C-alpha positions as YAML, in Angstrom:
chain: A
units: angstrom
residues:
- id: 1
  name: MET
  ca: [-81.79, 23.26, 37.84]
- id: 2
  name: VAL
  ca: [-85.43, 22.88, 36.82]
- id: 3
  name: TYR
  ca: [-86.51, 24.20, 33.44]
- id: 4
  name: VAL
  ca: [-90.17, 25.06, 32.73]
- id: 5
  name: PHE
  ca: [-90.77, 25.47, 28.99]
- id: 6
  name: LEU
  ca: [-93.13, 28.11, 27.64]
- id: 7
  name: ALA
  ca: [-94.69, 28.20, 24.20]
- id: 8
  name: THR
  ca: [-97.37, 30.50, 22.83]
- id: 9
  name: GLY
  ca: [-100.68, 29.34, 24.28]
- id: 10
  name: TYR
  ca: [-99.35, 27.90, 27.56]
- id: 11
  name: GLU
  ca: [-101.75, 27.53, 30.51]
- id: 12
  name: GLU
  ca: [-100.72, 30.13, 33.09]
- id: 13
  name: VAL
  ca: [-101.60, 28.27, 36.28]
- id: 14
  name: GLU
  ca: [-99.88, 25.08, 35.08]
- id: 15
  name: ALA
  ca: [-96.70, 26.96, 34.19]
- id: 16
  name: LEU
  ca: [-96.40, 29.36, 37.10]
- id: 17
  name: THR
  ca: [-97.68, 27.25, 40.02]
- id: 18
  name: PRO
  ca: [-94.73, 24.83, 39.78]
- id: 19
  name: VAL
  ca: [-92.34, 27.77, 39.42]
- id: 20
  name: ASP
  ca: [-93.81, 29.42, 42.52]
- id: 21
  name: VAL
  ca: [-93.85, 26.27, 44.67]
- id: 22
  name: LEU
  ca: [-90.35, 25.17, 43.69]
- id: 23
  name: ARG
  ca: [-88.85, 28.63, 44.22]
- id: 24
  name: ARG
  ca: [-90.54, 28.91, 47.64]
- id: 25
  name: ALA
  ca: [-88.75, 25.67, 48.53]
- id: 26
  name: GLY
  ca: [-85.39, 27.02, 47.38]
- id: 27
  name: VAL
  ca: [-85.19, 25.06, 44.13]
- id: 28
  name: GLU
  ca: [-83.48, 26.82, 41.22]
- id: 29
  name: VAL
  ca: [-86.00, 27.22, 38.40]
- id: 30
  name: ASN
  ca: [-85.74, 28.92, 35.03]
- id: 31
  name: THR
  ca: [-88.68, 29.57, 32.76]
- id: 32
  name: VAL
  ca: [-87.64, 28.99, 29.16]
- id: 33
  name: SER
  ca: [-89.10, 30.51, 26.02]
- id: 34
  name: ILE
  ca: [-88.84, 28.02, 23.17]
- id: 35
  name: TYR
  ca: [-88.42, 31.00, 20.87]
- id: 36
  name: ASP
  ca: [-85.52, 33.36, 20.14]
- id: 37
  name: THR
  ca: [-87.15, 36.05, 22.28]
- id: 38
  name: PRO
  ca: [-88.07, 35.76, 25.98]
- id: 39
  name: GLU
  ca: [-91.63, 37.12, 25.77]
- id: 40
  name: VAL
  ca: [-94.31, 34.42, 25.54]
- id: 41
  name: VAL
  ca: [-98.09, 34.93, 25.48]
- id: 42
  name: SER
  ca: [-100.38, 32.49, 27.29]
- id: 43
  name: ALA
  ca: [-103.63, 30.89, 26.14]
- id: 44
  name: HIS
  ca: [-105.49, 33.71, 27.89]
- id: 45
  name: GLY
  ca: [-103.40, 36.62, 26.64]
- id: 46
  name: VAL
  ca: [-101.04, 36.93, 29.62]
- id: 47
  name: SER
  ca: [-97.60, 37.91, 28.42]
- id: 48
  name: ILE
  ca: [-94.57, 37.03, 30.52]
- id: 49
  name: LYS
  ca: [-90.87, 37.36, 30.01]
- id: 50
  name: ALA
  ca: [-89.14, 34.01, 30.40]
- id: 51
  name: ASP
  ca: [-85.88, 33.88, 32.33]
- id: 52
  name: ILE
  ca: [-84.00, 32.46, 29.34]
- id: 53
  name: THR
  ca: [-84.54, 31.22, 25.80]
- id: 54
  name: LEU
  ca: [-84.15, 27.67, 24.55]
- id: 55
  name: ASN
  ca: [-80.67, 28.27, 23.14]
- id: 56
  name: GLU
  ca: [-79.49, 29.34, 26.64]
- id: 57
  name: VAL
  ca: [-80.48, 26.10, 28.42]
- id: 58
  name: ASP
  ca: [-77.62, 24.15, 29.98]
- id: 59
  name: TRP
  ca: [-78.93, 20.64, 29.39]
- id: 60
  name: GLN
  ca: [-76.13, 19.13, 31.49]
- id: 61
  name: ASP
  ca: [-77.33, 20.82, 34.69]
- id: 62
  name: ALA
  ca: [-81.00, 19.98, 34.11]
- id: 63
  name: GLU
  ca: [-82.44, 17.99, 37.01]
- id: 64
  name: MET
  ca: [-86.00, 18.26, 35.76]
- id: 65
  name: LEU
  ca: [-87.77, 19.38, 32.58]
- id: 66
  name: VAL
  ca: [-91.38, 20.56, 32.97]
- id: 67
  name: LEU
  ca: [-94.00, 21.04, 30.25]
- id: 68
  name: PRO
  ca: [-97.12, 23.05, 31.13]
- id: 69
  name: GLY
  ca: [-100.26, 22.36, 29.15]
- id: 70
  name: GLY
  ca: [-102.66, 24.66, 27.42]
- id: 71
  name: LEU
  ca: [-103.57, 24.99, 23.80]
- id: 72
  name: PRO
  ca: [-101.98, 25.68, 21.50]
- id: 73
  name: GLY
  ca: [-99.08, 25.71, 23.98]
- id: 74
  name: SER
  ca: [-98.78, 21.92, 24.13]
- id: 75
  name: THR
  ca: [-98.85, 21.49, 20.37]
- id: 76
  name: ASN
  ca: [-96.33, 24.33, 20.01]
- id: 77
  name: LEU
  ca: [-94.03, 22.52, 22.45]
- id: 78
  name: ASN
  ca: [-94.54, 19.35, 20.43]
- id: 79
  name: ASP
  ca: [-93.56, 21.18, 17.23]
- id: 80
  name: CYS
  ca: [-90.21, 22.28, 18.71]
- id: 81
  name: GLN
  ca: [-87.76, 19.63, 17.49]
- id: 82
  name: PRO
  ca: [-84.78, 20.80, 19.60]
- id: 83
  name: LEU
  ca: [-86.97, 20.50, 22.72]
- id: 84
  name: ARG
  ca: [-88.25, 17.06, 21.64]
- id: 85
  name: ASP
  ca: [-84.67, 15.85, 21.15]
- id: 86
  name: ALA
  ca: [-83.63, 17.19, 24.55]
- id: 87
  name: LEU
  ca: [-86.67, 15.68, 26.31]
- id: 88
  name: LYS
  ca: [-85.93, 12.26, 24.88]
- id: 89
  name: ALA
  ca: [-82.26, 12.34, 25.87]
- id: 90
  name: HIS
  ca: [-83.05, 13.77, 29.32]
- id: 91
  name: CYS
  ca: [-85.80, 11.28, 30.15]
- id: 92
  name: ASN
  ca: [-83.90, 8.30, 28.77]
- id: 93
  name: SER
  ca: [-80.95, 9.24, 31.01]
- id: 94
  name: GLY
  ca: [-83.25, 8.70, 34.02]
- id: 95
  name: ARG
  ca: [-83.69, 12.36, 34.96]
- id: 96
  name: TRP
  ca: [-87.03, 13.84, 36.00]
- id: 97
  name: THR
  ca: [-89.45, 14.71, 33.21]
- id: 98
  name: ALA
  ca: [-92.89, 16.20, 33.88]
- id: 99
  name: ALA
  ca: [-95.92, 17.33, 31.89]
- id: 100
  name: ILE
  ca: [-99.42, 18.45, 32.79]
- id: 101
  name: CYS
  ca: [-102.80, 18.79, 31.05]
- id: 102
  name: ALA
  ca: [-102.41, 18.41, 27.27]
- id: 103
  name: ALA
  ca: [-98.58, 18.41, 27.40]
- id: 104
  name: PRO
  ca: [-98.21, 14.66, 28.08]
- id: 105
  name: LEU
  ca: [-99.01, 14.34, 24.36]
- id: 106
  name: VAL
  ca: [-95.41, 15.43, 23.75]
- id: 107
  name: LEU
  ca: [-94.04, 12.65, 25.96]
- id: 108
  name: GLY
  ca: [-96.46, 10.13, 24.44]
- id: 109
  name: GLY
  ca: [-95.41, 11.05, 20.91]
- id: 110
  name: LEU
  ca: [-91.79, 10.46, 21.87]
- id: 111
  name: GLY
  ca: [-92.57, 6.99, 23.25]
- id: 112
  name: LEU
  ca: [-91.57, 8.05, 26.76]
- id: 113
  name: LEU
  ca: [-94.86, 6.95, 28.34]
- id: 114
  name: ASN
  ca: [-94.76, 3.39, 27.04]
- id: 115
  name: GLY
  ca: [-95.79, 1.13, 29.93]
- id: 116
  name: LYS
  ca: [-95.89, 4.08, 32.37]
- id: 117
  name: HIS
  ca: [-98.82, 5.14, 34.55]
- id: 118
  name: ALA
  ca: [-99.74, 8.66, 33.44]
- id: 119
  name: THR
  ca: [-102.57, 11.15, 33.45]
- id: 120
  name: CYS
  ca: [-103.59, 14.12, 31.33]
- id: 121
  name: TYR
  ca: [-106.51, 16.39, 30.54]
- id: 122
  name: PRO
  ca: [-109.48, 14.12, 29.71]
- id: 123
  name: GLY
  ca: [-109.62, 13.44, 25.99]
- id: 124
  name: PHE
  ca: [-105.85, 13.69, 25.48]
- id: 125
  name: GLU
  ca: [-105.16, 10.15, 26.67]
- id: 126
  name: LYS
  ca: [-105.40, 9.06, 23.02]
- id: 127
  name: TYR
  ca: [-102.10, 10.91, 22.44]
- id: 128
  name: MET
  ca: [-100.27, 9.15, 25.27]
- id: 129
  name: ASP
  ca: [-98.99, 6.26, 23.18]
- id: 130
  name: GLY
  ca: [-98.36, 3.18, 25.30]
- id: 131
  name: ALA
  ca: [-99.29, 4.83, 28.60]
- id: 132
  name: ILE
  ca: [-101.45, 3.26, 31.30]
- id: 133
  name: TYR
  ca: [-103.97, 6.07, 31.75]
- id: 134
  name: THR
  ca: [-104.81, 6.71, 35.42]
- id: 135
  name: ALA
  ca: [-107.28, 9.64, 35.29]
- id: 136
  name: GLN
  ca: [-105.74, 10.82, 38.59]
- id: 137
  name: LEU
  ca: [-104.90, 14.44, 39.46]
- id: 138
  name: CYS
  ca: [-101.22, 13.51, 39.43]
- id: 139
  name: SER
  ca: [-99.31, 10.35, 38.51]
- id: 140
  name: LYS
  ca: [-95.67, 9.47, 39.11]
- id: 141
  name: ASP
  ca: [-94.07, 6.44, 37.50]
- id: 142
  name: GLY
  ca: [-90.31, 6.09, 37.51]
- id: 143
  name: ASN
  ca: [-88.81, 9.42, 36.47]
- id: 144
  name: ILE
  ca: [-92.01, 10.72, 34.82]
- id: 145
  name: ILE
  ca: [-94.62, 12.89, 36.53]
- id: 146
  name: THR
  ca: [-97.87, 13.87, 34.86]
- id: 147
  name: GLY
  ca: [-100.77, 16.05, 35.94]
- id: 148
  name: GLU
  ca: [-104.39, 16.16, 34.85]
- id: 149
  name: GLY
  ca: [-105.07, 19.86, 34.32]
- id: 150
  name: PRO
  ca: [-105.41, 23.30, 35.92]
- id: 151
  name: ALA
  ca: [-106.97, 22.01, 39.16]
- id: 152
  name: ALA
  ca: [-104.03, 19.64, 39.56]
- id: 153
  name: SER
  ca: [-101.45, 22.44, 39.45]
- id: 154
  name: LEU
  ca: [-100.73, 22.48, 43.19]
- id: 155
  name: PRO
  ca: [-100.65, 18.68, 43.67]
- id: 156
  name: PHE
  ca: [-98.47, 18.48, 40.53]
- id: 157
  name: ALA
  ca: [-96.08, 21.13, 41.88]
- id: 158
  name: TYR
  ca: [-95.84, 19.44, 45.29]
- id: 159
  name: THR
  ca: [-95.12, 16.11, 43.57]
- id: 160
  name: LEU
  ca: [-92.33, 17.78, 41.58]
- id: 161
  name: LEU
  ca: [-90.86, 19.16, 44.81]
- id: 162
  name: GLU
  ca: [-90.97, 15.78, 46.56]
- id: 163
  name: ALA
  ca: [-89.39, 14.10, 43.54]
- id: 164
  name: LEU
  ca: [-86.50, 16.55, 43.77]
- id: 165
  name: LYS
  ca: [-86.09, 16.77, 47.55]
- id: 166
  name: GLY
  ca: [-87.65, 13.57, 48.93]
- id: 167
  name: ASP
  ca: [-90.91, 12.53, 50.53]
- id: 168
  name: GLY
  ca: [-92.18, 15.03, 53.05]
- id: 169
  name: ALA
  ca: [-90.28, 17.94, 51.45]
- id: 170
  name: ALA
  ca: [-93.56, 19.65, 50.58]
- id: 171
  name: ASP
  ca: [-95.24, 19.20, 53.98]
- id: 172
  name: ALA
  ca: [-94.35, 22.59, 55.49]
- id: 173
  name: LEU
  ca: [-95.06, 24.36, 52.23]
- id: 174
  name: LYS
  ca: [-98.49, 22.74, 51.95]
- id: 175
  name: GLU
  ca: [-99.27, 23.94, 55.46]
- id: 176
  name: GLY
  ca: [-97.99, 27.47, 54.84]
- id: 177
  name: MET
  ca: [-99.89, 27.77, 51.55]
- id: 178
  name: MET
  ca: [-103.11, 26.59, 53.24]
- id: 179
  name: PHE
  ca: [-103.28, 23.54, 50.95]
- id: 180
  name: ASN
  ca: [-103.95, 21.17, 53.86]
- id: 181
  name: HIS
  ca: [-106.88, 23.35, 54.92]
- id: 182
  name: LEU
  ca: [-108.30, 23.13, 51.40]
- id: 183
  name: MET
  ca: [-108.02, 19.35, 51.43]
- id: 184
  name: GLU
  ca: [-109.87, 19.14, 54.79]
- id: 185
  name: LYS
  ca: [-113.03, 20.72, 53.37]
...
């Protein structure tokens, strides 16, 4: 199971693109409100109903935890101590942990990026304590995947899929979603 965490002020494209890509590939994904209620409002006023709330997450079946960026979404995720505790335990157990845009600040603050190659929205690298900043659209180092920002949403999502299902798992999806055509231009 993949869990994508939503906090008030999340970036829509960074949250929903991975959900879309992973579900198209048959991966089980739940969006998770970090609040007691499922409705969460994005940075641009888009309200969605998460699949579950934080207290309904089954941490034992979590294959991957994903943090979308956005402000104040990323700082709201960072302020959620139960999520921080779960991220640390999950990542330290060797399971996949991912964050995009401003959200790598959460991983950096937990010391999870120490010595890892990672990227983020430009200007947020100062919050990635101990990371080796790459400035790439997407970086994968060990069990951590990071993305730069909204434009990296598709490459980030495809990287998540390949991490879960192996290299080449995203090839047909990239073709069907016209991603390869975009990259040719």
